[in-house]
Coordinates of C-alpha atoms in Angstrom, one line a residue:
M1 CA 10.6 58.6 32.0
G2 CA 14.2 59.2 30.9
K3 CA 14.0 57.7 27.4
K4 CA 15.2 59.5 24.6
R5 CA 13.8 61.3 21.4
L6 CA 13.1 59.4 18.5
G7 CA 15.0 61.6 16.5
E8 CA 17.9 61.7 19.2
F9 CA 17.8 57.4 19.4
L10 CA 18.2 57.6 15.7
V11 CA 21.2 59.4 15.6
E12 CA 22.6 58.0 18.2
S13 CA 22.4 54.1 16.9
G14 CA 24.0 55.9 13.8
L15 CA 20.7 55.2 11.1
I16 CA 20.6 58.7 10.2
S17 CA 23.0 62.0 11.0
E18 CA 21.9 65.0 12.9
E19 CA 22.1 66.8 10.0
D20 CA 19.6 64.8 8.2
L21 CA 17.9 64.8 12.1
T22 CA 17.7 68.7 11.2
K23 CA 16.2 68.5 7.7
A24 CA 13.4 66.1 9.1
L25 CA 12.3 68.1 11.8
S26 CA 12.1 71.1 9.8
E27 CA 9.9 69.2 7.4
Q28 CA 7.4 68.2 10.1
R29 CA 7.2 71.6 10.9
T30 CA 5.9 72.4 7.9
K31 CA 4.0 69.5 6.8
R32 CA 2.7 68.2 10.0
G33 CA 3.0 64.7 10.9
K34 CA 4.8 61.8 12.9
L35 CA 8.7 62.0 12.7
G36 CA 9.1 58.3 11.4
D37 CA 7.0 58.8 8.7
V38 CA 8.7 62.0 7.4
I39 CA 12.0 60.2 7.8
V40 CA 10.6 57.9 5.9
T41 CA 9.4 59.9 3.1
L42 CA 12.3 61.8 2.4
G43 CA 14.5 58.4 2.1
L44 CA 16.9 58.8 4.7
A45 CA 15.8 55.4 7.0
T46 CA 13.1 52.4 5.7
E47 CA 10.2 51.7 7.6
S48 CA 11.8 48.5 8.6
E49 CA 14.6 50.3 10.0
I50 CA 12.2 53.0 12.0
A51 CA 10.0 50.1 13.4
Q52 CA 13.3 48.1 14.8
A53 CA 14.6 51.5 16.2
L54 CA 11.2 52.3 17.7
A55 CA 11.0 48.5 19.2
I56 CA 13.9 49.0 21.0
Q57 CA 13.0 52.8 22.4
L58 CA 9.7 51.8 23.4
G59 CA 10.9 47.9 24.9
I60 CA 7.7 46.7 22.5
P61 CA 8.0 43.4 20.9
L62 CA 8.6 43.7 16.8
I63 CA 6.3 41.1 15.0
D64 CA 6.5 40.1 11.2
L65 CA 3.4 39.8 10.5
Q66 CA 4.2 38.0 6.9
N67 CA 5.6 35.4 9.3
T68 CA 2.8 34.9 11.8
P69 CA -0.3 32.7 12.0
V70 CA -2.7 35.1 12.5
E71 CA -5.9 33.3 14.6
P72 CA -9.5 33.9 12.7
Q73 CA -10.7 34.4 16.2
A74 CA -8.9 36.8 16.7
I75 CA -10.1 38.8 13.7
E76 CA -13.4 38.4 14.7
L77 CA -13.1 40.4 17.4
I78 CA -12.5 43.7 15.6
G79 CA -14.1 45.1 12.7
E80 CA -12.1 45.6 9.2
K81 CA -13.0 50.0 10.0
V82 CA -11.5 50.1 13.4
A83 CA -8.4 47.5 12.0
R84 CA -8.0 50.6 9.1
K85 CA -8.9 53.8 11.2
H86 CA -5.8 52.8 13.9
L87 CA -3.1 50.2 11.7
I88 CA -3.8 47.7 13.9
V89 CA -4.4 43.4 13.3
P90 CA -5.5 41.1 15.9
V91 CA -3.0 38.2 16.1
A92 CA -3.7 36.0 18.7
I93 CA -6.1 35.8 21.8
D94 CA -4.2 34.9 25.0
H95 CA -5.9 34.1 28.2
K96 CA -7.9 37.5 28.7
E97 CA -5.1 39.1 26.4
L98 CA -5.5 40.3 23.1
H99 CA -2.2 40.6 21.2
I100 CA -2.6 43.5 18.9
A101 CA -0.1 44.4 15.6
M102 CA 0.1 48.1 15.9
A103 CA 2.0 50.6 13.5
D104 CA 1.5 53.3 16.4
P105 CA 1.8 51.6 19.8
L106 CA 1.6 54.8 21.7
S107 CA -2.0 55.8 20.4
F108 CA -4.6 55.8 23.2
E109 CA -7.0 56.3 20.9
A110 CA -6.3 53.2 19.5
F111 CA -5.8 51.3 22.9
E112 CA -9.5 52.2 24.0
D113 CA -11.1 51.3 20.8
V114 CA -10.0 48.0 20.8
R115 CA -10.6 47.5 24.4
F116 CA -14.1 48.5 24.2
A117 CA -14.7 46.5 21.1
S118 CA -13.2 43.2 22.2
G119 CA -13.6 43.0 26.2
Y120 CA -10.1 41.6 26.6
T121 CA -6.7 43.6 28.2
I122 CA -4.3 44.5 25.2
K123 CA -0.8 43.6 24.3
P124 CA 1.0 45.6 21.9
F125 CA 3.4 44.2 19.4
L126 CA 4.7 46.6 16.9
A127 CA 4.9 46.3 12.9
T128 CA 5.5 48.0 10.0
R129 CA 2.5 50.3 8.6
A130 CA 2.9 48.3 5.1
D131 CA 2.6 44.6 7.1
I132 CA -0.4 45.6 8.6
L133 CA -1.9 46.9 5.3
W134 CA -0.8 43.9 3.9
A135 CA -2.2 42.1 6.7
I136 CA -5.9 43.5 7.0
D137 CA -5.8 42.5 3.2
Q138 CA -5.0 39.1 3.7
H139 CA -7.3 38.1 6.7
Y140 CA -10.4 40.5 6.3
H141 CA -10.4 39.5 2.9
L142 CA -9.4 35.8 3.9
G143 CA -11.4 34.2 1.0
S144 CA -10.0 36.3 -1.9
S145 CA -6.8 36.2 -0.6
L146 CA -6.7 32.5 -0.2
T147 CA -8.3 31.5 -3.4
T148 CA -4.9 32.9 -5.1
I149 CA -3.2 29.5 -3.2
V150 CA -5.8 27.4 -4.2
K151 CA -7.3 28.6 -7.6
D152 CA -5.7 25.2 -9.0
I153 CA -7.9 22.7 -6.6
A154 CA -10.6 20.7 -8.4
D155 CA -14.3 21.5 -6.7
E156 CA -14.7 18.0 -7.1
R157 CA -12.5 17.5 -4.5
M158 CA -15.3 17.1 -1.7
V159 CA -15.1 15.8 1.8
E160 CA -18.3 15.5 3.5
V161 CA -18.0 15.1 7.2
V162 CA -20.2 12.9 8.6
G163 CA -22.8 13.6 11.6
D164 CA -23.9 16.5 13.3
Q165 CA -21.8 19.5 13.9
G166 CA -23.6 21.1 16.3
D167 CA -22.9 22.1 20.0
A168 CA -23.7 23.2 23.5
D169 CA -21.9 26.6 22.7
G170 CA -23.6 26.9 19.2
R171 CA -23.8 30.8 18.8
D172 CA -19.9 31.3 20.3
I173 CA -18.9 28.7 17.9
E174 CA -20.8 30.1 14.9
D175 CA -19.2 33.0 15.4
L176 CA -15.5 31.4 15.8
R177 CA -16.7 29.4 12.6
K178 CA -16.6 31.8 10.5
K179 CA -13.1 32.6 8.6
S180 CA -12.1 29.2 9.0
E181 CA -15.4 28.1 7.4
A182 CA -14.1 30.6 4.8
A183 CA -14.9 28.8 1.2
P184 CA -11.0 28.7 0.2
V185 CA -10.2 27.6 3.4
I186 CA -12.4 24.2 3.5
R187 CA -11.4 23.8 0.2
M188 CA -7.7 23.8 1.4
V189 CA -8.3 21.5 3.9
N190 CA -10.4 19.0 1.8
L191 CA -7.4 19.2 -0.5
I192 CA -4.6 18.0 2.3
I193 CA -7.4 15.3 3.6
S194 CA -8.4 14.0 0.3
E195 CA -4.6 13.7 -1.2
A196 CA -3.7 11.7 2.1
A197 CA -6.6 9.2 1.5
E198 CA -5.9 9.0 -2.1
K199 CA -2.4 8.3 -1.8
G200 CA -2.9 5.6 1.2
A201 CA -1.4 8.0 3.8
S202 CA -2.0 6.6 7.4
D203 CA -1.3 10.0 8.7
I204 CA -1.2 13.5 7.9
H205 CA 0.9 15.7 9.9
I206 CA 0.5 19.5 10.1
E207 CA 3.5 21.1 11.4
P208 CA 4.3 25.0 11.8
T209 CA 7.9 25.8 11.4
K210 CA 9.3 29.4 11.6
T211 CA 8.5 30.8 8.3
A212 CA 5.3 28.3 7.3
L213 CA 3.3 25.1 7.7
Q214 CA 4.4 22.1 6.3
I215 CA 1.8 19.6 5.6
R216 CA 3.3 15.9 5.1
N217 CA 2.1 12.6 4.8
R218 CA 3.0 8.9 6.1
I219 CA 2.8 6.5 3.4
D220 CA 3.9 2.9 3.4
G221 CA 5.4 3.7 7.1
L222 CA 7.7 6.8 5.5
L223 CA 6.8 10.6 6.3
H224 CA 6.7 12.6 3.0
K225 CA 6.4 16.7 2.5
T226 CA 3.4 17.2 0.3
M227 CA 3.0 21.0 0.2
D228 CA 4.2 23.9 2.4
L229 CA 1.8 27.1 3.2
P230 CA 2.0 30.5 3.7
K231 CA 2.9 31.1 7.9
W232 CA -0.3 33.5 8.1
V233 CA -2.6 30.7 7.2
Q234 CA -1.6 28.7 10.0
G235 CA -4.4 29.9 11.8
A236 CA -7.7 29.1 9.8
V237 CA -6.4 26.0 8.4
I238 CA -5.9 24.6 12.1
S239 CA -9.0 26.0 13.2
R240 CA -10.5 24.6 10.7
V241 CA -9.6 21.0 11.8
K242 CA -10.1 21.6 15.2
I243 CA -14.0 22.8 14.9
M244 CA -14.5 19.7 12.6
A245 CA -13.6 17.7 15.3
K246 CA -15.6 19.7 18.2
M247 CA -12.0 20.7 19.8
D248 CA -11.4 23.9 21.4
I249 CA -10.3 26.0 19.4
A250 CA -9.3 28.8 21.9
E251 CA -7.3 26.0 24.2
K252 CA -3.5 26.7 22.9
R253 CA -1.5 25.4 25.7
L254 CA -2.9 21.9 26.5
P255 CA -2.8 18.7 24.0
Q256 CA -6.5 18.2 22.7
D257 CA -7.9 14.5 21.2
G258 CA -11.1 14.3 18.5
R259 CA -12.3 12.6 16.0
I260 CA -13.8 13.2 12.3
G261 CA -16.3 11.3 10.2
V262 CA -15.8 11.9 6.9
R263 CA -17.2 10.4 3.5
I264 CA -14.7 11.1 0.7
G265 CA -16.2 9.8 -2.9
G266 CA -17.4 6.7 -1.6
R267 CA -15.2 5.7 1.2
S268 CA -16.0 6.5 5.0
L269 CA -13.0 7.6 7.1
D270 CA -12.8 8.3 10.7
L271 CA -10.0 10.7 11.3
R272 CA -8.3 10.8 14.7
I273 CA -7.3 14.1 15.6
S274 CA -4.1 14.9 17.9
T275 CA -3.2 18.3 18.7
V276 CA -0.2 19.4 20.8
P277 CA 1.7 23.1 21.3
A278 CA 4.8 22.6 19.6
N279 CA 7.5 25.9 19.4
Y280 CA 6.1 27.9 16.4
G281 CA 2.1 27.2 17.4
E282 CA -0.5 23.7 17.6
K283 CA 1.1 20.3 15.7
V284 CA -2.3 18.5 14.4
V285 CA -1.4 14.7 13.4
I286 CA -4.9 13.9 11.7
R287 CA -4.9 9.2 11.7
I288 CA -7.2 8.1 9.1
L289 CA -8.4 5.0 10.0
D290 CA -10.6 3.1 6.8
S291 CA -13.6 1.0 7.8
A292 CA -12.9 -1.2 5.3
N293 CA -9.6 -2.6 6.3
A294 CA -12.3 -3.5 9.8
A295 CA -13.3 -6.7 8.0
I296 CA -9.0 -7.4 7.2
S297 CA -8.5 -11.0 7.1
L298 CA -5.2 -13.5 8.1
D299 CA -5.2 -14.7 5.4
A300 CA -4.6 -11.1 3.5
M301 CA -1.9 -10.0 6.4
G302 CA 1.4 -12.1 4.6
L303 CA 1.6 -14.8 6.4
A304 CA 3.0 -17.8 4.6
P305 CA 1.1 -20.8 5.2
A306 CA 3.3 -22.5 7.7
E307 CA 2.9 -19.4 9.8
L308 CA -0.7 -19.1 9.4
S309 CA -1.1 -22.7 10.7
T310 CA 1.0 -21.6 13.5
M311 CA -1.4 -18.4 14.2
E312 CA -4.9 -20.4 13.6
E313 CA -2.8 -23.1 16.0
I314 CA -2.4 -20.8 19.3
I315 CA -5.6 -18.4 19.0
N316 CA -8.2 -21.2 19.0
R317 CA -7.0 -22.6 22.6
P318 CA -9.5 -22.2 24.8
Q319 CA -7.5 -20.1 27.3
G320 CA -4.4 -18.2 28.1
I321 CA -2.6 -15.0 26.8
I322 CA -1.9 -14.0 23.1
L323 CA 0.7 -11.4 22.8
I324 CA 1.4 -9.4 19.9
T325 CA 5.0 -7.2 20.0
G326 CA 6.4 -4.3 18.3
P327 CA 6.9 -0.8 18.0
T328 CA 4.1 2.0 17.4
G329 CA 2.7 1.7 14.0
S330 CA 3.9 -2.0 13.3
G331 CA 0.7 -3.1 12.9
K332 CA -0.7 -5.1 16.3
T333 CA -4.3 -3.6 16.3
T334 CA -4.4 -4.8 12.5
T335 CA -3.2 -8.5 13.8
L336 CA -6.2 -8.3 16.5
Y337 CA -8.7 -7.0 14.4
G338 CA -7.8 -9.6 11.8
I339 CA -7.8 -12.3 14.9
L340 CA -10.9 -11.6 15.9
N341 CA -12.6 -11.4 12.7
K342 CA -11.4 -15.4 12.3
I343 CA -12.7 -16.5 15.7
K344 CA -15.7 -14.4 16.9
T345 CA -18.5 -16.7 16.6
V346 CA -22.6 -16.2 18.0
Q347 CA -22.3 -19.0 20.8
E348 CA -19.1 -16.7 22.7
N349 CA -19.0 -13.4 24.4
I350 CA -16.1 -11.3 22.8
T351 CA -15.5 -7.5 24.5
T352 CA -12.5 -5.6 23.8
I353 CA -11.0 -2.5 26.2
E354 CA -9.6 -0.2 23.2
D355 CA -7.8 3.6 23.5
P356 CA -9.3 4.4 21.7
I357 CA -11.4 2.6 19.7
E358 CA -10.1 2.0 15.8
Y359 CA -13.0 0.4 14.4
E360 CA -16.0 -1.7 14.4
L361 CA -16.5 -4.6 14.7
D362 CA -20.2 -6.7 13.9
G363 CA -21.2 -9.3 16.4
I364 CA -18.2 -7.6 19.6
N365 CA -18.4 -5.3 22.6
Q366 CA -15.8 -3.2 22.5
V367 CA -15.5 -0.4 25.1
A368 CA -13.1 2.8 24.9
V369 CA -10.7 3.5 27.8
Q370 CA -11.9 7.5 29.3
E371 CA -8.8 8.2 31.4
K372 CA -10.2 11.6 32.3
I373 CA -13.2 9.9 34.4
G374 CA -10.9 7.0 35.5
L375 CA -12.1 4.4 33.1
T376 CA -8.7 3.1 32.9
F377 CA -7.3 -0.6 31.3
P378 CA -7.3 -2.0 34.7
S379 CA -10.7 -0.6 36.4
M380 CA -12.5 -1.6 33.3
L381 CA -11.0 -5.2 33.3
R382 CA -11.9 -6.1 36.5
S383 CA -15.3 -4.7 35.7
L384 CA -15.2 -6.9 32.7
L385 CA -14.5 -10.1 34.6
R386 CA -17.9 -9.7 35.7
Q387 CA -19.4 -9.8 32.5
D388 CA -19.5 -13.5 31.6
P389 CA -17.1 -12.6 29.0
D390 CA -15.2 -16.1 26.9
I391 CA -13.1 -13.9 25.3
I392 CA -10.8 -10.5 26.4
M393 CA -8.9 -8.4 24.0
V394 CA -6.9 -5.5 25.9
G395 CA -5.5 -3.1 23.5
E396 CA -2.4 -2.3 25.2
M397 CA -0.5 -4.3 28.3
R398 CA 1.2 -1.2 29.7
D399 CA 1.6 -1.0 32.8
A400 CA 1.9 -4.1 36.1
E401 CA -1.7 -3.6 37.4
T402 CA -2.9 -4.6 33.5
A403 CA -0.7 -7.3 33.3
A404 CA -2.0 -8.8 36.4
I405 CA -5.3 -8.1 36.0
A406 CA -5.1 -10.2 32.8
V407 CA -3.0 -13.2 33.8
Q408 CA -5.2 -13.4 37.0
A409 CA -7.8 -13.8 33.9
A410 CA -6.3 -16.4 31.7
L411 CA -5.4 -18.5 35.2
T412 CA -9.7 -18.6 35.8
G413 CA -10.2 -19.7 32.2
H414 CA -10.5 -16.9 29.7
L415 CA -8.6 -16.2 26.9
V416 CA -6.6 -13.2 26.5
F417 CA -5.2 -11.2 23.5
S418 CA -3.4 -8.1 24.0
T419 CA -0.3 -5.7 22.6
I420 CA 3.3 -5.6 24.4
H421 CA 6.1 -2.5 23.5
T422 CA 8.8 -5.4 22.8
N423 CA 11.4 -5.8 20.3
S424 CA 11.3 -9.6 19.7
C425 CA 9.1 -13.1 21.3
V426 CA 11.9 -13.5 23.7
A427 CA 12.3 -9.7 25.0
T428 CA 8.9 -10.1 25.9
V429 CA 9.0 -12.7 28.4
T430 CA 11.6 -9.8 29.8
R431 CA 9.2 -6.8 29.7
L432 CA 6.8 -9.1 31.4
R433 CA 9.3 -9.8 34.5
D434 CA 9.9 -6.5 34.4
L435 CA 6.0 -5.2 35.0
G436 CA 6.3 -7.9 38.2
I437 CA 4.9 -11.0 36.5
P438 CA 6.7 -13.7 38.2
S439 CA 8.6 -16.8 35.8
Y440 CA 6.3 -18.9 36.7
L441 CA 2.8 -17.4 35.9
I442 CA 4.4 -16.1 32.4
A443 CA 5.4 -19.5 31.2
T444 CA 1.9 -21.2 32.8
T445 CA -0.5 -18.4 31.4
I446 CA 1.4 -17.2 28.0
V447 CA -0.1 -19.4 25.0
G448 CA 1.9 -17.5 22.2
I449 CA 4.1 -14.4 21.2
V450 CA 3.2 -13.1 18.0
A451 CA 6.4 -9.9 17.2
Q452 CA 5.9 -8.4 13.8
R453 CA 7.1 -5.6 11.8
L454 CA 5.7 -3.8 8.8
V455 CA 8.1 -3.8 5.2
R456 CA 7.3 -2.2 1.9
T457 CA 6.7 -4.5 -0.5
I458 CA 8.1 -3.5 -3.7
C459 CA 6.3 -1.8 -6.6
P460 CA 4.9 -4.6 -9.3
K461 CA 5.4 -1.5 -12.0
C462 CA 9.2 -1.1 -12.0
R463 CA 10.5 -4.3 -10.2
V464 CA 13.8 -5.3 -11.4
Q465 CA 15.8 -7.7 -10.5
E466 CA 19.9 -7.3 -9.5
A467 CA 22.4 -9.4 -7.6
P468 CA 23.2 -9.1 -4.0
T469 CA 26.2 -6.6 -3.1
E470 CA 29.0 -8.3 -1.0
R471 CA 27.3 -6.6 2.1
D472 CA 24.4 -8.5 1.5
V473 CA 26.2 -12.0 1.1
L474 CA 28.2 -11.3 4.6
R475 CA 25.3 -9.6 6.5
L476 CA 22.4 -11.3 6.0
G477 CA 23.6 -14.9 5.0
L478 CA 22.6 -15.0 0.9
K479 CA 24.4 -16.8 -1.6
A480 CA 25.7 -14.8 -4.4
T481 CA 23.9 -16.8 -6.9
V482 CA 20.1 -15.8 -5.2
P483 CA 18.8 -12.9 -7.2
V484 CA 17.0 -9.8 -5.3
Y485 CA 14.7 -7.4 -6.2
R486 CA 14.3 -3.5 -5.8
G487 CA 11.9 -0.8 -7.5
E488 CA 13.4 1.3 -10.2
G489 CA 10.3 4.4 -9.5
C490 CA 7.9 5.4 -11.4
S491 CA 4.2 7.0 -11.8
L492 CA 2.2 4.2 -10.0
C493 CA 5.0 4.6 -7.0
N494 CA 5.7 7.8 -7.1
G495 CA 9.3 7.6 -7.7
T496 CA 9.8 5.7 -4.0
G497 CA 9.7 1.9 -5.7
Y498 CA 7.7 0.7 -3.1
K499 CA 3.6 0.2 -3.3
G500 CA 1.8 -1.2 -0.1
R501 CA 3.3 -3.0 2.7
V502 CA 3.0 -6.6 4.3
G503 CA 3.8 -7.8 7.6
I504 CA 6.7 -10.0 8.7
Y505 CA 6.8 -12.2 11.9
E506 CA 8.4 -13.8 14.4
M507 CA 6.3 -16.4 16.6
M508 CA 7.2 -18.2 19.4
V509 CA 4.5 -20.9 20.5
F510 CA 5.5 -21.9 24.3
T511 CA 5.9 -25.3 24.2
Q512 CA 6.8 -27.5 27.4
P513 CA 10.4 -26.8 27.3
I514 CA 10.3 -23.7 26.5
R515 CA 8.2 -22.9 29.6
D516 CA 10.9 -25.0 31.3
L517 CA 13.3 -22.5 30.7
I518 CA 10.8 -19.8 31.5
A519 CA 10.3 -21.1 34.7
A520 CA 13.9 -21.6 35.3
N521 CA 14.0 -17.8 34.7
A522 CA 16.9 -18.8 31.5
T523 CA 18.5 -15.7 30.0
E524 CA 17.0 -14.1 26.4
N525 CA 19.2 -16.2 24.5
D526 CA 18.9 -19.5 25.9
L527 CA 15.1 -18.9 25.5
R528 CA 16.1 -17.9 21.7
Q529 CA 18.2 -20.6 20.7
M530 CA 15.3 -23.4 22.6
A531 CA 12.7 -21.2 20.3
I532 CA 15.0 -21.6 17.0
S533 CA 15.5 -25.1 17.8
R534 CA 11.7 -25.8 17.9
G535 CA 10.9 -23.9 14.6
M536 CA 10.3 -20.3 15.7
V537 CA 11.9 -18.2 12.1
T538 CA 13.0 -15.3 13.8
L539 CA 12.0 -11.6 12.6
G540 CA 15.1 -11.7 9.9
R541 CA 14.6 -15.0 8.8
N542 CA 11.1 -14.1 7.3
A543 CA 11.9 -10.7 6.0
L544 CA 14.8 -12.9 4.3
D545 CA 12.2 -15.0 2.8
K546 CA 10.4 -12.2 1.8
V547 CA 13.2 -10.7 0.0
V548 CA 14.2 -13.9 -1.8
S549 CA 10.5 -14.1 -3.1
G550 CA 10.3 -10.7 -4.9
I551 CA 8.0 -9.2 -2.4
T552 CA 10.8 -6.7 -0.6
S553 CA 14.0 -5.2 -1.0
V554 CA 17.5 -5.8 1.0
D555 CA 17.4 -2.7 1.8
E556 CA 13.8 -2.5 3.5
V557 CA 14.6 -5.5 5.3
F558 CA 17.8 -3.3 6.9
R559 CA 15.6 -0.3 7.7
V560 CA 12.9 -2.5 9.6
V561 CA 14.8 -5.5 11.1
E562 CA 17.0 -4.2 13.9
T563 CA 20.4 -7.0 15.0
D564 CA 22.4 -9.2 12.3
A565 CA 21.4 -12.0 14.9
D566 CA 17.6 -11.5 13.1
F567 CA 19.3 -12.4 9.9
A568 CA 21.5 -15.7 9.5
S569 CA 23.9 -16.4 12.5
A570 CA 27.5 -15.2 12.0
C571 CA 30.8 -16.6 13.2
P572 CA 31.9 -14.2 16.2
Q573 CA 35.7 -14.5 14.9
C574 CA 35.2 -13.8 11.1
A575 CA 31.6 -12.7 10.8
T576 CA 30.7 -15.9 8.1
P577 CA 27.6 -16.1 8.2
L578 CA 25.8 -18.9 9.6
E579 CA 22.6 -21.3 9.5
A580 CA 20.3 -21.5 12.2
E581 CA 21.9 -24.8 13.3
F582 CA 25.2 -24.8 12.9
I583 CA 28.0 -26.9 14.7
M584 CA 31.5 -25.1 13.2
C585 CA 32.6 -21.9 10.8
P586 CA 33.8 -23.4 7.9
S587 CA 36.3 -20.6 7.4
C588 CA 37.6 -20.3 10.7
G589 CA 36.8 -23.3 12.5
Y590 CA 35.3 -21.8 15.6
S591 CA 33.1 -23.8 17.6
V592 CA 30.2 -21.8 18.0
V593 CA 26.8 -22.0 20.4
S594 CA 24.5 -24.5 18.5
V595 CA 21.9 -27.4 18.4
C596 CA 23.5 -30.6 18.3
P597 CA 22.2 -32.4 15.3
G598 CA 21.8 -35.9 17.2
C599 CA 19.2 -34.9 20.0
R600 CA 18.7 -31.3 19.2
R601 CA 19.6 -29.3 21.8
T602 CA 21.4 -26.2 22.3
L603 CA 24.9 -26.3 23.3
S604 CA 27.7 -24.0 24.7
Q605 CA 30.4 -22.9 22.9
D606 CA 33.5 -24.5 22.1
W607 CA 31.6 -28.4 22.9
K608 CA 33.3 -31.2 20.4
F609 CA 31.4 -33.7 21.7
C610 CA 27.4 -33.4 22.8
P611 CA 26.9 -33.7 26.4
Y612 CA 23.7 -35.4 26.4
C613 CA 24.2 -38.0 23.6
R614 CA 28.0 -38.0 22.9
N615 CA 27.6 -36.9 19.3
D616 CA 31.0 -35.7 17.8
L617 CA 30.2 -32.7 16.3
L618 CA 34.0 -32.6 14.7
K619 CA 33.4 -34.9 12.6
R620 CA 32.6 -34.8 8.8
E621 CA 29.6 -35.7 8.2
N622 CA 27.8 -33.1 11.1
K623 CA 29.8 -30.3 9.8
R624 CA 27.6 -27.6 8.1
S625 CA 27.7 -27.2 4.4
F626 CA 27.9 -23.7 3.1
A627 CA 27.9 -22.6 -0.4

């Protein structure tokens, strides 16, 4: 084959000398054994160095078993007796290939025994003898090895899986289940889930890294690392989660979705599982849905009395479209559920189309989208219109077809609720145009748009008062005498200074002047100015109200609300903060876009007189007072 012998290769690579090789060969003839083992015994090279040399010589990948996840279903294929006899460890199953870590990848007997026992084609990897013996102890005695990791976990941390966990392929699943349901694995996964639930996390991220399995929880909108587990437990932990969710644990190349119903300390939770193939293995995200949140009311969502009154006004319209907008994780679906709880009656047929159904609502017909069988938002919405609906909730308006059918439903006398991904109320109009909805239909069918975000609330136990900084005064338009608040961090909030979240809202009610502007293809800026002049409170202004009230902090507002325009208006010349209805900057005298105090019409730049009512905008009594 033209390959050098191991001894020659080691000499050529400089690992040992000619004299060392001669000594090792002499020892080998006397005691009989593999040359590599003899060299290690004589102390001429380490086992790792010999393995690296063999990997290069044979062209077989070297594997680090201490930092490699081992799949429980692979371990199940080969008995411990065979593994110790041939110094091998099954690592993974890939299609019809079984990946095997071997101390001696040239052993024909080992290949034959493994092939016969598993029924798979063998793909060899090289590992040191010490690593293989360590891995056999860890994975063939998974319970005892994991016990050292989970020894401090309290036995009372129980996570009861609700529902029948049986499967059509019962025998196969039971065989694959054994290792992933070893008591310590169950306790470890229970710990991950129960700790997240106790801390109020909305999501659990199980993330494989190069050398570990990282667990992070999303609490109040931000991810926090909770633990790092050894890399070798990755296969057992992920398999346990996938089996609980009735997912295919043999499929690791494609994304999968599943769900688990669990009961923790009297609380019933619905867990939505999503897996995707990542760089170092499958990443798992578990979304935690608490059925108690299904009964949430609009009153508990952080709406001020005026906002609640506006919300009730638009959701009680007989027909039209009401859109809730914001980025992922901004609480749009929760708001929709709160609205449905508010308006549902026995006299009306309310049906929802969701992907997926997050909470089950009494008295409402809920349908889950199933893309694989063709049950999409557009197809279901068409069918739903033949079901004599009064109110329709579409989980998301994500494409032109769904938007067009929703518009047709509104035109034919139905009330339609939906969500859409945009940054603000006026940006939603642009998005609908982008989806192909004509401006005149947008103006005719939309009743109102609600943009929302979630901001963290300051922990009540460690809240302290402070004066706003110069940046806060300039950017937010705060008065220097207005106090602001922050959380210092305590045991109640785990040192973050925040506990819980509350919504901030921007509501644009479609009055006739706004409809006229939309039908005339007005710009976002014109729409925004008109909406503000008609009483719309921007996201930034709403957030600032919560800052002044001591509900949230200035830093949290900066994190959540994107642009300066969302706060107070600012002079383009000197950046002095201005109020919504301003005439002239008190610092530099620059005349900017404003609202006439006489006729309330929106003006353009540099006007000294209102072109509609001829009000003198430069008179002293018409200038705004900025303290």
